[in-house]
XYZ file of C-alpha atoms in Angstrom:
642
model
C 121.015 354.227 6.906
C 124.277 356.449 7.635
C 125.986 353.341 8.437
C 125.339 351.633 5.396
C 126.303 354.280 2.983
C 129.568 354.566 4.887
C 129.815 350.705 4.185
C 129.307 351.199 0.674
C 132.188 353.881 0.440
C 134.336 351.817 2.032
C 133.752 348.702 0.047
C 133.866 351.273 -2.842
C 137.666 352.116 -1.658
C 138.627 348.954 -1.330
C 137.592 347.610 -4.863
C 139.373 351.057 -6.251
C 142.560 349.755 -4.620
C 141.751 346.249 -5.937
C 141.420 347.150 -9.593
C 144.638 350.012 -9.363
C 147.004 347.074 -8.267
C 145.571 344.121 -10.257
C 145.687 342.111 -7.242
C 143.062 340.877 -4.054
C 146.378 341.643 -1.668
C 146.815 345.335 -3.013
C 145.086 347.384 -0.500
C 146.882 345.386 2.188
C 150.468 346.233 0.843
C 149.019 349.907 0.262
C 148.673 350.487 4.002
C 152.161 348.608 4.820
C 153.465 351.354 2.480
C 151.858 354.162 3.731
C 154.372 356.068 5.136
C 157.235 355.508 2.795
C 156.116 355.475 -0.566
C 154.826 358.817 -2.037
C 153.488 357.883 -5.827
C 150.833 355.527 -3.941
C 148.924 358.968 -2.145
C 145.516 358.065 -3.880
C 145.620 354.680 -2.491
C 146.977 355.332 0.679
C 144.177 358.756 1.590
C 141.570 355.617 0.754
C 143.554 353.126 3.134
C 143.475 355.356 5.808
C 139.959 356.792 5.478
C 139.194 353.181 6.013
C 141.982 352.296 9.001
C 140.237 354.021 11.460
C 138.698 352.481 14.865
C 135.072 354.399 14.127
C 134.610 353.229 10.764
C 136.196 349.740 12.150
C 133.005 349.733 14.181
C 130.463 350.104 11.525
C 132.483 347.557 9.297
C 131.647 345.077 12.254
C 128.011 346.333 12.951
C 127.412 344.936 8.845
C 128.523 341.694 9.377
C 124.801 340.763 10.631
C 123.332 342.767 7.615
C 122.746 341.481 4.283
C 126.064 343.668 3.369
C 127.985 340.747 5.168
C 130.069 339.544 2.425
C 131.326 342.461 1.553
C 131.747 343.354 5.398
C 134.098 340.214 5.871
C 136.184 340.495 2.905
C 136.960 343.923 4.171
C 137.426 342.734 7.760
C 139.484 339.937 6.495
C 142.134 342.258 5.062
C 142.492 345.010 7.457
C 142.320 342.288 10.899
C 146.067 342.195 10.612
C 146.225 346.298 10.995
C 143.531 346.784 13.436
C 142.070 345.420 16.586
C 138.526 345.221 17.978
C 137.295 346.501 21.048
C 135.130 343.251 21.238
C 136.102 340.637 19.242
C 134.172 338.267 20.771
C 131.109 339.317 18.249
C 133.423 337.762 15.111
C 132.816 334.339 16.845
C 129.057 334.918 17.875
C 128.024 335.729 14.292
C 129.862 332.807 13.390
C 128.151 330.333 15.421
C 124.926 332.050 14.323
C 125.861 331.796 10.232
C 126.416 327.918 10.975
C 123.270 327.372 12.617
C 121.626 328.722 10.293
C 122.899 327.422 6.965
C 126.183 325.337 7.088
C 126.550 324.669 3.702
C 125.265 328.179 2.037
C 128.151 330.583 2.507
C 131.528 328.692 2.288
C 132.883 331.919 1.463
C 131.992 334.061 4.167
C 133.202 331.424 6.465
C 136.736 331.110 4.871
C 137.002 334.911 5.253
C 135.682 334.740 9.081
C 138.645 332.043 9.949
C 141.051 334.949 8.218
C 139.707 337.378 10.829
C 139.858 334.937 13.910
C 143.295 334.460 13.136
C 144.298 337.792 13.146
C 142.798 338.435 15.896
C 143.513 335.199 18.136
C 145.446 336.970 21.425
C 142.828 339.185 21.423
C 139.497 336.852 22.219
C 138.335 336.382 25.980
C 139.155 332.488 27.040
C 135.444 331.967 27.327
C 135.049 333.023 23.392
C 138.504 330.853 22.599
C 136.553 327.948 24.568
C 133.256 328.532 22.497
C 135.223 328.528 19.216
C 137.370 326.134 19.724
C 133.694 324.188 20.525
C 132.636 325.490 17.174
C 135.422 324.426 15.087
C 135.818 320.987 17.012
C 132.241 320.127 16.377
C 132.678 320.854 12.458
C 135.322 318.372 12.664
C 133.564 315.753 13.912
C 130.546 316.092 12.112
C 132.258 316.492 9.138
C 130.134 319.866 8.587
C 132.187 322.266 6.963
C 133.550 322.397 3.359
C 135.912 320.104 1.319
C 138.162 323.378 0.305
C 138.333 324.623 4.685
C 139.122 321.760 6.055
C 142.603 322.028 6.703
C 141.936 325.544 7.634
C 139.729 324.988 10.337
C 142.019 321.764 11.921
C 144.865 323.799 12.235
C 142.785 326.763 13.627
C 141.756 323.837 16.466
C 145.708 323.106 16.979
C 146.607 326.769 17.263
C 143.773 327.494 19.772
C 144.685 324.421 21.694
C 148.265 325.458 21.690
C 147.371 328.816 22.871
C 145.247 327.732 25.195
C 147.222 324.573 26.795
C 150.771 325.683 25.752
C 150.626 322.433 23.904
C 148.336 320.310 21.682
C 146.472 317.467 23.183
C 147.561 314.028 21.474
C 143.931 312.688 23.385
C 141.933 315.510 21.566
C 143.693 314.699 18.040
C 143.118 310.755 18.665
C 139.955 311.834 19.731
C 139.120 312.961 16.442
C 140.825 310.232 14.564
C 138.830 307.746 15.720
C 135.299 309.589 15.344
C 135.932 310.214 11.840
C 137.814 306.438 11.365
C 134.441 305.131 12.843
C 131.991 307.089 10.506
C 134.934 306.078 7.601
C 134.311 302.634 8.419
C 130.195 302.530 8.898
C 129.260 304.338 5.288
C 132.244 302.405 3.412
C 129.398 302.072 0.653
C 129.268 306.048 0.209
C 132.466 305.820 -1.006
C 132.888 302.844 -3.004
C 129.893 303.538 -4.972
C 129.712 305.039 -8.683
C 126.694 306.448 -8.407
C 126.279 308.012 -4.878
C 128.225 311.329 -3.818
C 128.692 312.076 -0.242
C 130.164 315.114 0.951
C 130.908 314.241 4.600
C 132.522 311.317 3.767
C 135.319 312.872 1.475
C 135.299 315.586 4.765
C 136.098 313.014 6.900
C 138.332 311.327 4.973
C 140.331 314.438 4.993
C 140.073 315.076 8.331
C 141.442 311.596 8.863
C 144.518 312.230 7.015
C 145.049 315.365 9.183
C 145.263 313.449 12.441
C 147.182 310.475 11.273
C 149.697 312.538 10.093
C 150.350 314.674 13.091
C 150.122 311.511 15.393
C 152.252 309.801 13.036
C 150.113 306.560 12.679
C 149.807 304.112 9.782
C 146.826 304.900 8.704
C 143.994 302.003 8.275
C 144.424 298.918 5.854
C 140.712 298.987 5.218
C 140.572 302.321 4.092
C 143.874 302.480 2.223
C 142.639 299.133 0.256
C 139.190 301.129 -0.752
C 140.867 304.285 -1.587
C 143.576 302.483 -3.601
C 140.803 300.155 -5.673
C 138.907 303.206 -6.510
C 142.098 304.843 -7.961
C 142.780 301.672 -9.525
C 139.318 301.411 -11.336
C 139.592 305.274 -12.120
C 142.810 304.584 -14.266
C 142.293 301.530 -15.777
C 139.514 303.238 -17.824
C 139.243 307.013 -18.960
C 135.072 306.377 -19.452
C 134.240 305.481 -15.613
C 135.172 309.356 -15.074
C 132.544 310.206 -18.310
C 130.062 308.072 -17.268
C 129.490 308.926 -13.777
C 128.561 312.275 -12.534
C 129.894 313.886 -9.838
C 132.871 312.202 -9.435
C 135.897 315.092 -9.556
C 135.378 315.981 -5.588
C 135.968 312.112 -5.011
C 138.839 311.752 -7.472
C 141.146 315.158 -6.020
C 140.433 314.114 -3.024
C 141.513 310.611 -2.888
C 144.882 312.196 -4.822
C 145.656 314.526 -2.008
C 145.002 311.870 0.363
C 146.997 308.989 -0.885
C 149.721 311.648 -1.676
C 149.905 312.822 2.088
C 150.494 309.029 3.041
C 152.809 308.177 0.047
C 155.546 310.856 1.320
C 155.571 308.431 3.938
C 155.778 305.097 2.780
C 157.771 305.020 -0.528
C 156.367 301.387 -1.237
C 153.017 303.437 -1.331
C 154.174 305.748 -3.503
C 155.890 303.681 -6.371
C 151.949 302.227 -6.328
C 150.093 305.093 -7.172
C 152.050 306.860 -9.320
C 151.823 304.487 -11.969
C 147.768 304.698 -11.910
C 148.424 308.829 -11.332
C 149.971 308.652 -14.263
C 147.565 306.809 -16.436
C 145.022 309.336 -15.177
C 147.689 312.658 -16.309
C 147.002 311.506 -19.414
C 143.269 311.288 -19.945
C 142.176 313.397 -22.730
C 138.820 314.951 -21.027
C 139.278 315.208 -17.572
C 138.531 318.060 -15.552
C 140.882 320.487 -14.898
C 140.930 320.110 -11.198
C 141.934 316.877 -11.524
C 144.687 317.859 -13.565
C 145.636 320.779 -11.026
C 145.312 318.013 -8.191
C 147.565 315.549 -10.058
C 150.091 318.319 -10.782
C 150.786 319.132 -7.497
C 150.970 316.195 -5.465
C 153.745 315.140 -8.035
C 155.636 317.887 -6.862
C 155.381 317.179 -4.082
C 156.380 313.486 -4.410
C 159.340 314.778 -6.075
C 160.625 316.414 -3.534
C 160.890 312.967 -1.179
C 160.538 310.421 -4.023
C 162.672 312.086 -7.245
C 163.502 308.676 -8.857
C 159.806 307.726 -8.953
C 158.855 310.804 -9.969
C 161.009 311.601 -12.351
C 159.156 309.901 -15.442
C 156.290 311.347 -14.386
C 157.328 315.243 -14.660
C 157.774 314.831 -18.241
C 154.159 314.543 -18.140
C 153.911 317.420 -16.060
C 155.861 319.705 -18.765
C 153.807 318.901 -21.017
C 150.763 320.353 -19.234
C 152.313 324.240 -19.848
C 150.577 323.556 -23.063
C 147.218 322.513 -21.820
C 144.222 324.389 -23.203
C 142.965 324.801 -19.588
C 144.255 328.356 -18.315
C 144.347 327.382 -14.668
C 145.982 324.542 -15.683
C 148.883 326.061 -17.234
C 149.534 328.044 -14.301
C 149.326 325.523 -11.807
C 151.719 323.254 -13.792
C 154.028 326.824 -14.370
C 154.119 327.473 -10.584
C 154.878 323.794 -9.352
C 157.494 323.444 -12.145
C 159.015 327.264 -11.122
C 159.097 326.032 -7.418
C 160.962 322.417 -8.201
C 163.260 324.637 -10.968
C 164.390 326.476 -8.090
C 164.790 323.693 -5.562
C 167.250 321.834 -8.109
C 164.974 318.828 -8.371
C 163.855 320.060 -12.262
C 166.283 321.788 -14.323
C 166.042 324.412 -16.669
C 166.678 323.013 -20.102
C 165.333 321.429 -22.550
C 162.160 320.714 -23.078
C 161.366 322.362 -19.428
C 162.810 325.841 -20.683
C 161.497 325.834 -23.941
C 157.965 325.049 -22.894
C 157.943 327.932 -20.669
C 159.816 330.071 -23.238
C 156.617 329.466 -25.057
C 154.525 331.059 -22.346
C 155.403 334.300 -22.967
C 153.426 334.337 -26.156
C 149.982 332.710 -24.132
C 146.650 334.320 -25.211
C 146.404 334.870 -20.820
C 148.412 338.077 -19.859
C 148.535 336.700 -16.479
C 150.077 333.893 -17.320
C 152.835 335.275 -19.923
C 153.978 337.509 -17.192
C 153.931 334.601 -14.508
C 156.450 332.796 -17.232
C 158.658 336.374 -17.757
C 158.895 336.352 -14.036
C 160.184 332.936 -13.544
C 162.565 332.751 -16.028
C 163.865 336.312 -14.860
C 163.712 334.596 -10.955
C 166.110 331.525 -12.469
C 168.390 334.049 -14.356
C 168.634 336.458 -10.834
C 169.328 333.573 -8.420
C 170.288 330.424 -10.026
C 171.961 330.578 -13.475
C 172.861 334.501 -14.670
C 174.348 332.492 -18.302
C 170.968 331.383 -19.023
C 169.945 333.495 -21.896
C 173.043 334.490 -23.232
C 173.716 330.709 -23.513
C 170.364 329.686 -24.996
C 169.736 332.897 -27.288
C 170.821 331.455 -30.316
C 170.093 327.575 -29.634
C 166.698 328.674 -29.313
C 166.556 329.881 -32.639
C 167.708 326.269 -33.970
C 164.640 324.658 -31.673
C 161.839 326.833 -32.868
C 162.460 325.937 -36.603
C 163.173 322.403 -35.816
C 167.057 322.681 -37.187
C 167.999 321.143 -34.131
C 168.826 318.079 -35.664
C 171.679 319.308 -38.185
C 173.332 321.027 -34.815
C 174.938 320.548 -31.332
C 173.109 322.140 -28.707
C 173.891 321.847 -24.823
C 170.676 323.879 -23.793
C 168.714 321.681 -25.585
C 169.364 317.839 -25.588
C 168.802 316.127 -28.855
C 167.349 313.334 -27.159
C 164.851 315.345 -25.520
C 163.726 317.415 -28.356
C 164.123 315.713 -31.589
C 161.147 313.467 -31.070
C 158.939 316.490 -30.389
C 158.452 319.015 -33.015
C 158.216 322.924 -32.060
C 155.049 324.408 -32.995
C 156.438 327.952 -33.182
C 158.160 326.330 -36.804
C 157.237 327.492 -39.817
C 157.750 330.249 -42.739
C 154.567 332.236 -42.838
C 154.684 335.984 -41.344
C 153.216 334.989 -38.375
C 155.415 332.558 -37.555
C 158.188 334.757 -37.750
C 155.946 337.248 -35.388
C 155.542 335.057 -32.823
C 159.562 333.862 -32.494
C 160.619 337.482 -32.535
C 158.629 338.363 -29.672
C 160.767 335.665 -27.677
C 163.656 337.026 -29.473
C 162.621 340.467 -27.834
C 162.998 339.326 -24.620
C 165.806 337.635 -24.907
C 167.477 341.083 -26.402
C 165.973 342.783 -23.373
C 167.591 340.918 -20.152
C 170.805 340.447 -21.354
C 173.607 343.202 -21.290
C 174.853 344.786 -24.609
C 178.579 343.296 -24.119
C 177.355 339.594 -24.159
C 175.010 340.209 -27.132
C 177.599 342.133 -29.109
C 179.786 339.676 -28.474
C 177.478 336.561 -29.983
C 178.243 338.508 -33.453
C 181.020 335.748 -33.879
C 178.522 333.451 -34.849
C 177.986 335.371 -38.376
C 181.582 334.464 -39.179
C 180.603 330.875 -38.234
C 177.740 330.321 -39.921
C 179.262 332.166 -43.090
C 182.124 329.388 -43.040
C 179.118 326.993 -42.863
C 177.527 328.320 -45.950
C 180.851 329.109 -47.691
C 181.913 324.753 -47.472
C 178.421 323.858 -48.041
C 177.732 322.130 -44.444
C 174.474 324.413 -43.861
C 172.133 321.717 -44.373
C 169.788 323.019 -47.060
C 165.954 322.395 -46.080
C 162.652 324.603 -45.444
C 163.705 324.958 -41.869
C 167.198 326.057 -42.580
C 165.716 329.029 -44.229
C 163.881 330.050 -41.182
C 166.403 329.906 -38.768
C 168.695 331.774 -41.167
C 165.758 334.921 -40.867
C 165.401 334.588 -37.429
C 169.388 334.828 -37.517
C 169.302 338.224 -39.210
C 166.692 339.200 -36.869
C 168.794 339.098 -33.754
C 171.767 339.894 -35.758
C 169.988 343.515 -36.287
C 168.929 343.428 -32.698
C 172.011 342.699 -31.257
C 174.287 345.484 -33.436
C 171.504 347.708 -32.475
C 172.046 347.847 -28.107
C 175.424 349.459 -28.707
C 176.179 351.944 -25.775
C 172.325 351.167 -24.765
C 173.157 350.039 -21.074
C 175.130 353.007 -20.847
C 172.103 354.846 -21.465
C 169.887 353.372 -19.106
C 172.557 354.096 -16.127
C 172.113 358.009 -17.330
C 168.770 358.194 -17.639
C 168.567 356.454 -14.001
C 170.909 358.634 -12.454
C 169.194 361.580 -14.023
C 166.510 360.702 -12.394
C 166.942 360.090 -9.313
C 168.791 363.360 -9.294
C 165.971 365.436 -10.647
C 163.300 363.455 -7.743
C 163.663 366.298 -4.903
C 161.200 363.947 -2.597
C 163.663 361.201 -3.064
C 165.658 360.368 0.171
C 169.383 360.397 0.211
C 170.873 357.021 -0.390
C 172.294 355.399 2.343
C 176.405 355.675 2.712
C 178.134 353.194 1.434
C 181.409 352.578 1.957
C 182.529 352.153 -1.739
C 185.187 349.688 -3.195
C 189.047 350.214 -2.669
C 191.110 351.594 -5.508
C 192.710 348.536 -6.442
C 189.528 347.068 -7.038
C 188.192 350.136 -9.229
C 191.298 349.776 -11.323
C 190.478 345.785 -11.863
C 187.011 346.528 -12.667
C 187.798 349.185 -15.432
C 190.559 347.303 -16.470
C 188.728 344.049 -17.144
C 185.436 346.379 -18.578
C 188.059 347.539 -20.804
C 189.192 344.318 -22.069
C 185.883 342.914 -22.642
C 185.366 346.091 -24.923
C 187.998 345.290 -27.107
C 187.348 342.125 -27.211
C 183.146 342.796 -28.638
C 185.168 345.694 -30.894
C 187.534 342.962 -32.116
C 184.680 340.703 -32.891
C 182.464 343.376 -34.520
C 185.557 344.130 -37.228
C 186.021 340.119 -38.362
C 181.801 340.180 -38.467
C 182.349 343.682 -40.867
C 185.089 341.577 -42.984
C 183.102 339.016 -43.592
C 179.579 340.529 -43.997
C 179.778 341.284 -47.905
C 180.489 337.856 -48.672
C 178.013 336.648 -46.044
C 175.342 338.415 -47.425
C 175.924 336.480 -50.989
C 175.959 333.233 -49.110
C 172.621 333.896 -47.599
C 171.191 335.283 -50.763
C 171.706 332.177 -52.806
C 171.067 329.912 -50.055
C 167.494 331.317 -49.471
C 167.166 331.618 -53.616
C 167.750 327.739 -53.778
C 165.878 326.745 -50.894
C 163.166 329.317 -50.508
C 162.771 331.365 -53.305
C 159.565 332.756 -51.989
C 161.667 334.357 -48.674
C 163.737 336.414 -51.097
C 161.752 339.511 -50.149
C 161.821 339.147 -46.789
C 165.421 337.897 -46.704
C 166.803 341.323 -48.989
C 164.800 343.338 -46.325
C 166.558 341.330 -43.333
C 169.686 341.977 -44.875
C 169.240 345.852 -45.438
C 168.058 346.336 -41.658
C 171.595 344.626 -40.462
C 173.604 346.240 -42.813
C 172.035 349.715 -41.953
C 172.453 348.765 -38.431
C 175.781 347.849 -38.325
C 176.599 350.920 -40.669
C 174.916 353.045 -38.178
C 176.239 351.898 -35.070
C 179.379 351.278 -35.875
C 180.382 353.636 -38.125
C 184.151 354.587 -37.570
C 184.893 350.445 -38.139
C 182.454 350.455 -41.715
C 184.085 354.009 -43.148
C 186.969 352.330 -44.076
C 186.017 348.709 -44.117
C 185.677 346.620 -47.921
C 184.338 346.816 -49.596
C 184.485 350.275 -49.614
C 181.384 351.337 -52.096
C 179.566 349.149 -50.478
C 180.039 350.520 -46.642
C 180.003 353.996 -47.982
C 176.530 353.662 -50.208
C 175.434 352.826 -46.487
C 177.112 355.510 -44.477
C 175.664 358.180 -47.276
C 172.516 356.959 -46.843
C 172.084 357.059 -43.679
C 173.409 361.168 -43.606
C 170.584 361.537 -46.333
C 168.276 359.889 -44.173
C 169.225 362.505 -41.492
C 169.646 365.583 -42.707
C 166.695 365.229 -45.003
C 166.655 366.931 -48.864
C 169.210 370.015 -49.552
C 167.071 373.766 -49.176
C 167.062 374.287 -53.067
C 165.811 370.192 -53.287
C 163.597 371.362 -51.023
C 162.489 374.381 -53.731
C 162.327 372.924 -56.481
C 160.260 369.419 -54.879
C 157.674 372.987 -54.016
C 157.474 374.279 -57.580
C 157.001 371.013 -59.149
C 154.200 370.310 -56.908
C 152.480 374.308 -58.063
C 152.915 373.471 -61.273
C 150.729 370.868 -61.192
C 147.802 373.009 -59.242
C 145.513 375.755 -60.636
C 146.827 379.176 -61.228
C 150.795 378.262 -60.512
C 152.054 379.715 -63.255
C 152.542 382.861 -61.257
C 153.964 380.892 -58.180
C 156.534 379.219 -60.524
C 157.986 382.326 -62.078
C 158.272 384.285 -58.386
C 160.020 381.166 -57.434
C 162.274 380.990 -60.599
C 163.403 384.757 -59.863
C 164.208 383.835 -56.654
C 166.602 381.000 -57.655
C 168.068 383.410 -59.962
């Protein structure tokens, strides 16, 4: 009874870890942490209540119980840390879970193969031999699950190499032609509609496995029955409807054909025409989809020609209403992105650009962090290049302008459904906007202020094209406009608040000791910093010339386009010019014209300082007067002024 409650409080610690870090690996990079990071002390007193060799032992003596699950996801996360004194017992219960029920706990057997990989050196050679029996004969007999297959082969080729310093071509052909025999016998499983059998799709796998490490063609009879099943599958979108049961068959004759087609390229310029078709069912499963996704990636990455029509495809599953989906399709497209065979533009940035507004919060932050991972290792110009192009995109103004970010000929045909003139439309784009104001430095945005004195030279000779989404983009302008006038001196900031930090953390070690640049190289730094600030000042007076006029141009332009955006249009105008007023305020004291700057500038000092002491007096009398029995209150107060 002792042993189970201790079970239970260690299961208990374990999903308390889970939950703090959001993630099934948390409580394993809480004990790699352990000794050097200090904020993480309630999860690392629960990792090491748990990392000890008694409480080890009573994790083990559950894995018999009916607390077994639980027992091997724990085990399955701390084998890496911890040894057994006999882990010869993992592969006894094993052989005992199959016996009884192969098919009822796919789960706990995925998690067992975790711990017998962790702890491989460590069996006896008589308990390597008996698994390596175990695993061999699920193999054969096709007995294990669709999902562990690969899993448990290349568990057989490690013990083998472990065992014989090398693996055994006889055991692998061995293997090939059991399951090519059984492939060949129950043909009819396969090729029927209306009958699902598991072992056969097993075996099929299990075929692919050993052809491809032997390097063999594999066999015209059962590439001509896989390929005329994909064949039927996309010539018609209501085989899939009709027939039950039929996704298992359908990913797995994907992955299969896809293994051989990085092969043979005359293979692969054959199925991806009928993958393809099948990308662009309307009501197929999402695991199909998944499936689909990623073997294109991976025939892109030794077929890009063939592929290449086909990732268009693959972009446009970001937008799928399937969550998995979407994050499948994100992390194939992030992993091609950063292998150069994608690149980031057009409709492939703006797609993901409109992840960061998904109704998942997973998934928005999967698309922050991969357009962050581009802009840290690939392309640092990114945002600052595409800020403002993206504002021509999302109201579909891309037409009436150039754009290098974003290829007419890739976007014009496909209208963005951020568009559009109602409040929430305007909600969603400045959320995007946010970001963008967020990862790039305050230099480079200051600096994009140039493009007022464009666009007013635009309006001024009547080549702003005048139409509904003209009207929106000219908003959206004013948005970033106020955003970008706003992160004056803001990086500087962030540098003091850091360093004040770190110098007010006593626990903090002492950085290590650099040697730091030479003095020559100091001087060209500040020297070139200092240029670049007189260049964004330089630009910030010309926007400040212009901006009285501008703000006329825009006025009428919205009053003959969109009359109904005048509010909102007066109210963006307001927040720049208070911005810029603010910010800036030894270029606007002085700048014309001059009532106007200095209405601003005395504003914002009222704003400050708040209403003058006798304001403040006689606001407090007016308001007694109009209460019960303030006559008295009024006079005291009048005396006083006097």
């Amino acid at each position: 009874m002792a042993g189970a409650v201790d079970c239970y409080l260690f299961a208990t610690d374990l999903v308390s870890a889970i939950m703090l870090f959001y993630l099934f690996g948390a409580f394993n990079h809480a004990v790699d942490k352990a000794n050097t990071t200090r904020s993480s002390k309630p999860m690392i007193s629960s990792a090491e209540r748990i990392l000890r060799q008694k409480n080890l032992t009573i994790i083990e003596s559950h894995i018999t119980t009916v607390n077994c699950s639980e027992a091997w996801i724990i085990l399955s996360i701390i084998a890496s840390k911890m040894k057994s004194r006999n882990p010869d017992v993992v592969i006894k219960t094993m052989s005992e879970i199959l016996q009884v029920d192969m098919y009822n706990s796919p789960v706990s057997l995925q998690y067992i193969l975790c711990v017998v990989k962790a702890w491989l050196d460590d069996f006896t050679r008589a308990g390597l031999n008996h698994l390596f029996k175990i695993l061999s004969d699920l193999l054969r007999t096709g007995s294990t699950t669709i999902s562990l297959v690969s899993d448990v082969y290349s568990l057989c080729c490690a013990i083998k190499e472990k065992s014989d310093g090398t693996v055994d071509e006889n055991w692998i052909r061995g293997i090939r032609d059991t399951t090519l025999e059984y492939l060949l016998h129950y043909e009819s499983h396969y090729t029927s509609l209306h009958m699902s059998n598991e072992r056969f799709l097993i075996s099929l796998l299990v075929y692919a496995e050993t052809c491809t490490d032997l390097n063999d063609r594999p066999n015209e009879k059962i590439m001509a029955i896989m390929l005329h099943y994909l064949a039927r599958v996309a010539s018609d979108e209501r085989l899939i409807l009709q027939q039950t049961d039929q996704n298992r068959k359908i990913c797995v004759t994907i992955v299969i054909l896809s293994r051989f087609a990085l092969r043979y390229g005359s293979l692969a310029s054959t199925i991806i025409a009928d993958f393809n078709k099948i990308l662009k069912f309307k009501n197929i499963h999402e695991s199909i989809i998944c499936t689909l996704i990623t073997s294109f990636s991976d025939l892109c990455k030794r077929h890009t020609s063939l592929v290449d029509s086909s990732i268009k495809t693959v972009i446009l599953q970001l937008s799928s209403r399937y969550i998995t989906v979407r994050s499948v399709a994100l992390n194939n497209l992030n992993e091609l992105i950063l292998q150069d065979y994608v690149k980031m533009r057009g409709r492939v940035l703006l797609n993901i650009l409109k992840l960061i507004l998904d109704e998942d919060s997973q998934i928005a932050a999967q698309a922050l962090y991969v357009i962050q991972l581009y802009v840290h290792t690939k392309n640092e110009k990114l945002l600052k290049v595409s800020l403002l192009e993206c504002v021509y995109v999302f109201n579909n103004y891309l037409q009436y302008a150039e754009s290098d970010m974003f290829p007419a000929s890739e976007i014009d045909d496909e209208p963005c459904d951020l568009a559009g003139n109602e409040q929430g439309d305007f909600a969603k784009r400045n959320q995007i906007y946010d970001f963008f104001v967020e990862n790039i430095d305050d230099l480079s945005l200051l600096k994009l202020l140039k493009n007022v004195n464009k666009i007013n030279a635009q309006l001024t000779q009547r080549k702003y094209v005048e139409c509904s989404a003209g009207a929106g983009t000219l908003l959206d302008l004013l948005y970033i406009f106020t955003k970008m006038v706003s992160v004056k001196d803001r990086d500087k900031a962030r540098l003091a608040k850091a360093a004040a930090s770190g110098a007010n953390d006593e626990d903090a070690p002492p950085p290590p000791p650099e040697e730091g640049p030479s003095p020559s190289k100091k001087s060209r730094v500040k020297m070139a910093l200092q240029q670049n600030e007189q260049e964004m000042i330089t630009i910030v007076e010309k926007m400040i010339a212009v901006y009285h006029g501008f703000e006329g141009q825009v006025r009428a332009y919205i009053a003959e386009v969109e009359p109904g955006l005048e509010p909102l249009v007066e109210q963006r105008l307001h927040e720049f010019a208070m911005a810029t007023a603010q910010h800036f305020r030894a270029l606007v004291e002085f700048a014309k014209p001059m009532d106007f700057w200095r209405g601003l500038l005395k504003a914002l000092d009222a704003a400050r300082d708040g209403p003058s002491p006798r304001k403040r007096k006689k606001t407090r009398a007016k308001a007694g007067s109009d209460s019960e029995g303030s006559d008295g209150d009024e006079a005291e107060e009048e005396m006083d002024e006097c």
